[in-house]
């Protein structure tokens, strides 16, 4: 019977123990990435779950769905006035993509999802007031610190950064918005509802906001494509709130938010009757 040479195994074990004792990082095998999908629909008034499918309690970057709470903040703080005021002109220092290099008002901001307009709102707020609003809203993890060491929380925290929220938290936030129970003025509630884009889906009038970003996965440097569509819908006096989330394991050059919206609008008439 052949004898097994155990010396290589013993040597490897000794090296592992030495590394552990001396505090060197020992990298564990990371779990394989999986696609994440969630569709969650609640009755706006009662909170009853009308439809739930997928992973709905995991937090991700809100991306441009954050424009919903940011609208509330902007109107409450007096930075925004009505559907079309203020109208801010584009400046080269904003470094925006070509389609956003234009004059933008609150309605265009929500409709076209213009990032530089969001950043102008938060800059006018300042870090302390901005963090205060997000904390009072109890929005997701309420972390607007931004990327570590970059001091960019005021302008980046909601885009693949520190701020994260789950679909469950999204719909509960929207219920509070529709009930007028968030700590902002009545005007802020009303104006936010007024400027959110509107769609039709099988007799439902839908208002909602998309969100798109790419998620990096730390040491593995994997880019994942994320898409949100969140909002509310009404038909025959009935009102619902919803969140659709799709996170792919692979990067996509096609914006996932609009795709999530298209699929949700197609599915909605069959999900809630």
Short mmCIF file of N, CA and C in Angstrom, two decimals, residues 73-217:
data_model
loop_
_atom_site.label_atom_id
_atom_site.label_comp_id
_atom_site.label_asym_id
_atom_site.label_seq_id
_atom_site.Cartn_x
_atom_site.Cartn_y
_atom_site.Cartn_z
N UNK A 73 -38.10 66.61 -0.51
CA UNK A 73 -37.13 67.45 0.19
C UNK A 73 -37.01 68.81 -0.49
N UNK A 74 -36.89 68.80 -1.82
CA UNK A 74 -36.71 70.04 -2.56
C UNK A 74 -37.86 71.01 -2.39
N UNK A 75 -39.10 70.48 -2.44
CA UNK A 75 -40.27 71.35 -2.27
C UNK A 75 -40.41 71.81 -0.82
N UNK A 76 -40.16 70.92 0.12
CA UNK A 76 -40.29 71.30 1.52
C UNK A 76 -39.27 72.36 1.92
N UNK A 77 -38.05 72.26 1.35
CA UNK A 77 -36.99 73.21 1.69
C UNK A 77 -37.10 74.52 0.92
N UNK A 78 -38.05 74.60 -0.03
CA UNK A 78 -38.23 75.84 -0.78
C UNK A 78 -37.28 75.98 -1.95
N UNK A 79 -36.53 74.94 -2.28
CA UNK A 79 -35.62 74.98 -3.43
C UNK A 79 -36.41 74.82 -4.72
N UNK A 80 -37.44 73.98 -4.68
CA UNK A 80 -38.36 73.82 -5.81
C UNK A 80 -39.66 74.55 -5.49
N UNK A 81 -40.31 75.11 -6.52
CA UNK A 81 -41.51 75.91 -6.29
C UNK A 81 -42.78 75.27 -6.84
N UNK A 82 -42.76 74.88 -8.11
CA UNK A 82 -43.93 74.25 -8.72
C UNK A 82 -43.46 73.29 -9.80
N UNK A 83 -44.37 72.89 -10.70
CA UNK A 83 -44.00 71.91 -11.72
C UNK A 83 -42.88 72.38 -12.65
N UNK A 84 -42.78 73.69 -12.85
CA UNK A 84 -41.83 74.21 -13.84
C UNK A 84 -40.86 75.25 -13.27
N UNK A 85 -40.84 75.39 -11.96
CA UNK A 85 -39.95 76.36 -11.33
C UNK A 85 -39.22 75.71 -10.15
N UNK A 86 -37.90 75.84 -10.13
CA UNK A 86 -37.03 76.61 -11.02
C UNK A 86 -36.70 75.85 -12.31
N UNK A 87 -36.30 76.60 -13.33
CA UNK A 87 -35.75 76.01 -14.56
C UNK A 87 -34.27 76.40 -14.60
N UNK A 88 -33.42 75.44 -14.37
CA UNK A 88 -31.98 75.71 -14.30
C UNK A 88 -31.31 75.38 -15.63
N UNK A 89 -30.41 76.27 -16.04
CA UNK A 89 -29.66 76.06 -17.27
C UNK A 89 -28.48 75.11 -17.03
N UNK A 90 -28.17 74.34 -18.03
CA UNK A 90 -27.03 73.44 -17.94
C UNK A 90 -25.72 74.22 -17.95
N UNK A 91 -24.74 73.73 -17.18
CA UNK A 91 -23.41 74.33 -17.16
C UNK A 91 -22.38 73.24 -17.46
N UNK A 92 -21.31 73.59 -18.20
CA UNK A 92 -20.30 72.58 -18.57
C UNK A 92 -19.70 71.84 -17.37
N UNK A 93 -19.59 72.52 -16.23
CA UNK A 93 -18.99 71.87 -15.06
C UNK A 93 -19.84 70.72 -14.51
N UNK A 94 -21.09 70.62 -14.95
CA UNK A 94 -21.93 69.50 -14.52
C UNK A 94 -21.49 68.18 -15.15
N UNK A 95 -20.81 68.28 -16.30
CA UNK A 95 -20.25 67.09 -16.98
C UNK A 95 -21.31 66.01 -17.20
N UNK A 96 -22.44 66.41 -17.70
CA UNK A 96 -23.56 65.48 -17.93
C UNK A 96 -23.47 64.86 -19.31
N UNK A 97 -24.18 63.75 -19.49
CA UNK A 97 -24.28 63.14 -20.81
C UNK A 97 -25.02 64.11 -21.73
N UNK A 98 -24.85 63.93 -23.03
CA UNK A 98 -25.34 64.90 -24.01
C UNK A 98 -26.84 65.16 -23.89
N UNK A 99 -27.63 64.09 -23.64
CA UNK A 99 -29.08 64.26 -23.60
C UNK A 99 -29.54 65.13 -22.43
N UNK A 100 -28.68 65.29 -21.40
CA UNK A 100 -29.03 66.09 -20.23
C UNK A 100 -28.44 67.50 -20.27
N UNK A 101 -27.80 67.84 -21.37
CA UNK A 101 -27.19 69.17 -21.51
C UNK A 101 -28.25 70.15 -22.03
N UNK A 102 -29.15 70.54 -21.13
CA UNK A 102 -30.29 71.36 -21.52
C UNK A 102 -30.85 72.05 -20.29
N UNK A 103 -31.76 72.96 -20.47
CA UNK A 103 -32.47 73.59 -19.37
C UNK A 103 -33.46 72.59 -18.79
N UNK A 104 -33.47 72.47 -17.46
CA UNK A 104 -34.28 71.44 -16.81
C UNK A 104 -35.13 72.06 -15.70
N UNK A 105 -36.42 71.69 -15.67
CA UNK A 105 -37.31 72.09 -14.58
C UNK A 105 -37.72 70.81 -13.82
N UNK A 106 -38.47 70.92 -12.71
CA UNK A 106 -38.81 69.72 -11.94
C UNK A 106 -39.52 68.62 -12.72
N UNK A 107 -40.43 69.00 -13.64
CA UNK A 107 -41.14 67.99 -14.43
C UNK A 107 -40.19 67.26 -15.37
N UNK A 108 -39.33 68.00 -16.05
CA UNK A 108 -38.34 67.39 -16.95
C UNK A 108 -37.35 66.55 -16.15
N UNK A 109 -36.98 67.03 -14.99
CA UNK A 109 -36.06 66.30 -14.10
C UNK A 109 -36.57 64.90 -13.80
N UNK A 110 -37.82 64.80 -13.39
CA UNK A 110 -38.38 63.49 -13.09
C UNK A 110 -38.58 62.66 -14.36
N UNK A 111 -39.08 63.28 -15.40
CA UNK A 111 -39.37 62.55 -16.64
C UNK A 111 -38.12 61.99 -17.29
N UNK A 112 -37.06 62.82 -17.36
CA UNK A 112 -35.83 62.41 -18.05
C UNK A 112 -34.74 61.91 -17.12
N UNK A 113 -35.02 61.92 -15.81
CA UNK A 113 -34.08 61.41 -14.81
C UNK A 113 -32.71 62.08 -14.91
N UNK A 114 -32.70 63.40 -14.72
CA UNK A 114 -31.50 64.21 -14.91
C UNK A 114 -30.70 64.29 -13.61
N UNK A 115 -29.53 63.67 -13.62
CA UNK A 115 -28.72 63.57 -12.41
C UNK A 115 -28.19 64.92 -11.93
N UNK A 116 -27.74 65.78 -12.85
CA UNK A 116 -27.14 67.02 -12.40
C UNK A 116 -28.15 67.91 -11.67
N UNK A 117 -29.43 67.81 -12.02
CA UNK A 117 -30.47 68.58 -11.33
C UNK A 117 -30.60 68.09 -9.89
N UNK A 118 -30.54 66.79 -9.68
CA UNK A 118 -30.57 66.23 -8.32
C UNK A 118 -29.42 66.78 -7.50
N UNK A 119 -28.25 66.80 -8.09
CA UNK A 119 -27.06 67.26 -7.37
C UNK A 119 -27.14 68.74 -7.04
N UNK A 120 -27.77 69.52 -7.89
CA UNK A 120 -27.95 70.94 -7.59
C UNK A 120 -28.90 71.12 -6.40
N UNK A 121 -29.90 70.28 -6.27
CA UNK A 121 -30.80 70.35 -5.12
C UNK A 121 -30.03 70.03 -3.84
N UNK A 122 -29.26 68.95 -3.85
CA UNK A 122 -28.55 68.56 -2.62
C UNK A 122 -27.44 69.56 -2.27
N UNK A 123 -26.80 70.13 -3.27
CA UNK A 123 -25.78 71.15 -2.98
C UNK A 123 -26.39 72.36 -2.28
N UNK A 124 -27.57 72.76 -2.71
CA UNK A 124 -28.24 73.90 -2.09
C UNK A 124 -28.71 73.56 -0.67
N UNK A 125 -29.01 72.31 -0.42
CA UNK A 125 -29.41 71.88 0.92
C UNK A 125 -28.24 71.91 1.89
N UNK A 126 -27.10 71.39 1.44
CA UNK A 126 -25.96 71.21 2.34
C UNK A 126 -26.04 69.84 3.01
N UNK A 127 -24.90 69.34 3.44
CA UNK A 127 -24.80 67.98 3.96
C UNK A 127 -25.68 67.73 5.19
N UNK A 128 -25.69 68.68 6.12
CA UNK A 128 -26.42 68.48 7.37
C UNK A 128 -27.92 68.39 7.15
N UNK A 129 -28.48 69.31 6.38
CA UNK A 129 -29.93 69.29 6.13
C UNK A 129 -30.31 68.07 5.29
N UNK A 130 -29.47 67.73 4.32
CA UNK A 130 -29.74 66.58 3.47
C UNK A 130 -29.81 65.30 4.31
N UNK A 131 -28.81 65.09 5.13
CA UNK A 131 -28.79 63.89 5.99
C UNK A 131 -29.97 63.90 6.96
N UNK A 132 -30.34 65.08 7.43
CA UNK A 132 -31.45 65.19 8.36
C UNK A 132 -32.77 64.75 7.75
N UNK A 133 -33.02 65.18 6.52
CA UNK A 133 -34.25 64.77 5.83
C UNK A 133 -34.30 63.26 5.63
N UNK A 134 -33.21 62.69 5.12
CA UNK A 134 -33.19 61.26 4.83
C UNK A 134 -33.39 60.45 6.11
N UNK A 135 -32.80 60.92 7.20
CA UNK A 135 -32.98 60.25 8.48
C UNK A 135 -34.42 60.34 8.96
N UNK A 136 -35.03 61.52 8.86
CA UNK A 136 -36.43 61.70 9.28
C UNK A 136 -37.38 60.86 8.44
N UNK A 137 -37.04 60.65 7.18
CA UNK A 137 -37.85 59.82 6.30
C UNK A 137 -37.73 58.33 6.65
N UNK A 138 -36.69 57.98 7.41
CA UNK A 138 -36.41 56.56 7.70
C UNK A 138 -36.30 55.80 6.38
N UNK A 139 -35.54 56.38 5.46
CA UNK A 139 -35.44 55.87 4.10
C UNK A 139 -34.32 54.84 3.98
N UNK A 140 -34.69 53.56 3.84
CA UNK A 140 -33.69 52.50 3.73
C UNK A 140 -32.74 52.48 4.90
N UNK A 141 -31.43 52.40 4.60
CA UNK A 141 -30.44 52.43 5.69
C UNK A 141 -30.07 53.86 6.09
N UNK A 142 -30.63 54.86 5.40
CA UNK A 142 -30.45 56.29 5.70
C UNK A 142 -28.98 56.72 5.72
N UNK A 143 -28.12 55.99 5.02
CA UNK A 143 -26.68 56.27 5.01
C UNK A 143 -26.31 57.12 3.79
N UNK A 144 -26.10 58.41 4.01
CA UNK A 144 -25.73 59.31 2.92
C UNK A 144 -24.27 59.75 3.04
N UNK A 145 -23.44 58.88 3.61
CA UNK A 145 -22.02 59.21 3.79
C UNK A 145 -21.24 59.15 2.48
N UNK A 146 -21.75 58.41 1.50
CA UNK A 146 -21.05 58.30 0.22
C UNK A 146 -19.96 57.25 0.23
N UNK A 147 -19.09 57.31 -0.76
CA UNK A 147 -18.00 56.36 -0.88
C UNK A 147 -16.89 56.67 0.11
N UNK A 148 -16.34 55.64 0.70
CA UNK A 148 -15.33 55.80 1.73
C UNK A 148 -14.15 56.63 1.24
N UNK A 149 -13.83 57.68 2.01
CA UNK A 149 -12.67 58.51 1.71
C UNK A 149 -12.84 59.50 0.57
N UNK A 150 -14.03 59.60 -0.01
CA UNK A 150 -14.21 60.47 -1.18
C UNK A 150 -15.04 61.72 -0.90
N UNK A 151 -15.67 61.81 0.26
CA UNK A 151 -16.44 62.99 0.64
C UNK A 151 -17.45 63.37 -0.45
N UNK A 152 -18.18 62.36 -0.94
CA UNK A 152 -19.12 62.60 -2.04
C UNK A 152 -20.56 62.23 -1.69
N UNK A 153 -20.84 62.12 -0.40
CA UNK A 153 -22.18 61.72 0.01
C UNK A 153 -23.27 62.66 -0.44
N UNK A 154 -22.95 63.96 -0.52
CA UNK A 154 -23.96 64.96 -0.89
C UNK A 154 -24.39 64.83 -2.35
N UNK A 155 -23.52 64.28 -3.19
CA UNK A 155 -23.83 64.22 -4.63
C UNK A 155 -23.80 62.81 -5.22
N UNK A 156 -23.43 61.80 -4.41
CA UNK A 156 -23.29 60.46 -4.99
C UNK A 156 -23.93 59.36 -4.15
N UNK A 157 -24.34 59.63 -2.93
CA UNK A 157 -24.70 58.55 -1.99
C UNK A 157 -25.81 57.64 -2.49
N UNK A 158 -26.70 58.15 -3.34
CA UNK A 158 -27.84 57.35 -3.79
C UNK A 158 -27.57 56.59 -5.09
N UNK A 159 -26.37 56.75 -5.66
CA UNK A 159 -26.04 56.08 -6.93
C UNK A 159 -24.92 55.07 -6.70
N UNK A 160 -25.26 53.82 -6.50
CA UNK A 160 -24.28 52.76 -6.29
C UNK A 160 -23.27 53.15 -5.23
N UNK A 161 -23.76 53.60 -4.09
CA UNK A 161 -22.88 54.06 -3.03
C UNK A 161 -23.46 53.61 -1.69
N UNK A 162 -23.42 54.49 -0.69
CA UNK A 162 -23.75 54.09 0.68
C UNK A 162 -25.25 53.90 0.94
N UNK A 163 -26.10 54.69 0.28
CA UNK A 163 -27.54 54.63 0.53
C UNK A 163 -28.15 53.40 -0.15
N UNK A 164 -28.91 52.62 0.62
CA UNK A 164 -29.52 51.41 0.08
C UNK A 164 -30.93 51.24 0.65
N UNK A 165 -31.78 50.59 -0.15
CA UNK A 165 -33.17 50.39 0.25
C UNK A 165 -33.70 49.11 -0.39
N UNK A 166 -34.61 48.46 0.30
CA UNK A 166 -35.21 47.23 -0.22
C UNK A 166 -36.56 47.53 -0.87
N UNK A 167 -37.07 46.62 -1.70
CA UNK A 167 -38.42 46.81 -2.24
C UNK A 167 -39.48 46.96 -1.15
N UNK A 168 -39.36 46.19 -0.07
CA UNK A 168 -40.30 46.31 1.05
C UNK A 168 -40.28 47.73 1.61
N UNK A 169 -39.09 48.28 1.78
CA UNK A 169 -38.98 49.64 2.31
C UNK A 169 -39.46 50.67 1.30
N UNK A 170 -39.26 50.41 0.02
CA UNK A 170 -39.74 51.33 -1.01
C UNK A 170 -41.27 51.48 -0.93
N UNK A 171 -41.99 50.35 -0.90
CA UNK A 171 -43.45 50.44 -0.92
C UNK A 171 -44.00 51.04 0.38
N UNK A 172 -43.36 50.76 1.50
CA UNK A 172 -43.81 51.35 2.77
C UNK A 172 -43.58 52.86 2.78
N UNK A 173 -42.47 53.30 2.19
CA UNK A 173 -42.21 54.73 2.06
C UNK A 173 -43.30 55.38 1.18
N UNK A 174 -43.64 54.72 0.08
CA UNK A 174 -44.65 55.27 -0.82
C UNK A 174 -46.03 55.34 -0.17
N UNK A 175 -46.36 54.36 0.65
CA UNK A 175 -47.63 54.41 1.39
C UNK A 175 -47.69 55.63 2.29
N UNK A 176 -46.59 55.92 2.97
CA UNK A 176 -46.55 57.09 3.85
C UNK A 176 -46.65 58.38 3.04
N UNK A 177 -46.03 58.40 1.85
CA UNK A 177 -46.12 59.57 0.98
C UNK A 177 -47.57 59.83 0.59
N UNK A 178 -48.26 58.80 0.10
CA UNK A 178 -49.63 58.97 -0.36
C UNK A 178 -50.59 59.33 0.77
N UNK A 179 -50.26 58.87 1.98
CA UNK A 179 -51.10 59.19 3.14
C UNK A 179 -50.77 60.56 3.73
N UNK A 180 -49.76 61.23 3.17
CA UNK A 180 -49.37 62.55 3.68
C UNK A 180 -48.75 62.50 5.06
N UNK A 181 -48.07 61.37 5.36
CA UNK A 181 -47.55 61.17 6.71
C UNK A 181 -46.04 61.35 6.82
N UNK A 182 -45.41 61.88 5.79
CA UNK A 182 -43.98 62.16 5.88
C UNK A 182 -43.78 63.55 6.47
N UNK A 183 -42.65 63.78 7.17
CA UNK A 183 -42.45 65.05 7.87
C UNK A 183 -42.06 66.20 6.95
N UNK A 184 -42.94 66.48 5.98
CA UNK A 184 -42.76 67.62 5.07
C UNK A 184 -44.12 68.29 4.88
N UNK A 185 -44.13 69.41 4.19
CA UNK A 185 -45.36 70.19 4.02
C UNK A 185 -46.36 69.48 3.10
N UNK A 186 -47.62 69.91 3.20
CA UNK A 186 -48.65 69.40 2.30
C UNK A 186 -48.30 69.70 0.85
N UNK A 187 -47.71 70.86 0.63
CA UNK A 187 -47.31 71.24 -0.72
C UNK A 187 -46.28 70.27 -1.28
N UNK A 188 -45.33 69.87 -0.44
CA UNK A 188 -44.29 68.94 -0.89
C UNK A 188 -44.90 67.61 -1.31
N UNK A 189 -45.86 67.12 -0.52
CA UNK A 189 -46.56 65.89 -0.89
C UNK A 189 -47.28 66.05 -2.23
N UNK A 190 -48.05 67.13 -2.35
CA UNK A 190 -48.87 67.35 -3.55
C UNK A 190 -48.03 67.54 -4.80
N UNK A 191 -46.96 68.34 -4.71
CA UNK A 191 -46.14 68.61 -5.87
C UNK A 191 -45.37 67.38 -6.32
N UNK A 192 -44.93 66.57 -5.38
CA UNK A 192 -44.23 65.34 -5.74
C UNK A 192 -45.14 64.40 -6.52
N UNK A 193 -46.38 64.29 -6.08
CA UNK A 193 -47.35 63.47 -6.82
C UNK A 193 -47.61 64.07 -8.20
N UNK A 194 -47.60 65.40 -8.29
CA UNK A 194 -47.94 66.07 -9.55
C UNK A 194 -46.87 65.86 -10.63
N UNK A 195 -45.59 65.80 -10.25
CA UNK A 195 -44.53 65.76 -11.26
C UNK A 195 -44.05 64.35 -11.59
N UNK A 196 -44.54 63.33 -10.89
CA UNK A 196 -44.10 61.98 -11.19
C UNK A 196 -44.70 61.52 -12.52
N UNK A 197 -43.89 60.95 -13.41
CA UNK A 197 -44.39 60.53 -14.73
C UNK A 197 -45.58 59.58 -14.63
N UNK A 198 -46.49 59.69 -15.61
CA UNK A 198 -47.74 58.91 -15.61
C UNK A 198 -47.81 57.98 -16.82
N UNK A 199 -48.40 56.81 -16.61
CA UNK A 199 -48.52 55.80 -17.66
C UNK A 199 -49.89 55.11 -17.54
N UNK A 200 -50.26 54.35 -18.58
CA UNK A 200 -51.49 53.57 -18.56
C UNK A 200 -51.17 52.10 -18.70
N UNK A 201 -51.95 51.27 -17.98
CA UNK A 201 -51.72 49.82 -18.03
C UNK A 201 -53.03 49.09 -17.76
N UNK A 202 -53.74 48.72 -18.83
CA UNK A 202 -54.95 47.93 -18.69
C UNK A 202 -55.99 48.53 -17.77
N UNK A 203 -56.24 49.80 -17.91
CA UNK A 203 -57.23 50.46 -17.06
C UNK A 203 -56.64 51.09 -15.81
N UNK A 204 -55.41 50.78 -15.48
CA UNK A 204 -54.71 51.38 -14.35
C UNK A 204 -54.01 52.67 -14.80
N UNK A 205 -54.14 53.72 -14.02
CA UNK A 205 -53.32 54.92 -14.19
C UNK A 205 -52.14 54.78 -13.24
N UNK A 206 -50.95 54.73 -13.82
CA UNK A 206 -49.74 54.42 -13.05
C UNK A 206 -48.84 55.64 -13.01
N UNK A 207 -48.33 55.96 -11.83
CA UNK A 207 -47.29 56.98 -11.68
C UNK A 207 -46.09 56.31 -11.03
N UNK A 208 -44.93 56.50 -11.64
CA UNK A 208 -43.76 55.81 -11.09
C UNK A 208 -42.46 56.38 -11.58
N UNK A 209 -41.39 55.92 -10.91
CA UNK A 209 -40.04 56.38 -11.24
C UNK A 209 -39.12 55.18 -11.44
N UNK A 210 -38.37 55.23 -12.52
CA UNK A 210 -37.38 54.19 -12.78
C UNK A 210 -36.06 54.52 -12.08
N UNK A 211 -35.20 53.52 -12.02
CA UNK A 211 -33.85 53.71 -11.52
C UNK A 211 -32.94 52.70 -12.19
N UNK A 212 -31.77 53.15 -12.63
CA UNK A 212 -30.81 52.28 -13.31
C UNK A 212 -29.42 52.57 -12.81
N UNK A 213 -28.64 51.52 -12.53
CA UNK A 213 -27.23 51.71 -12.20
C UNK A 213 -26.51 50.39 -12.37
N UNK A 214 -25.19 50.43 -12.21
CA UNK A 214 -24.37 49.23 -12.23
C UNK A 214 -23.76 49.05 -10.85
N UNK A 215 -23.83 47.84 -10.36
CA UNK A 215 -23.33 47.53 -9.03
C UNK A 215 -22.01 46.81 -9.10
N UNK A 216 -20.97 47.36 -8.45
CA UNK A 216 -19.69 46.69 -8.37
C UNK A 216 -19.70 45.72 -7.20
N UNK A 217 -18.99 44.61 -7.36
CA UNK A 217 -18.98 43.58 -6.31
C UNK A 217 -17.59 43.46 -5.68
#
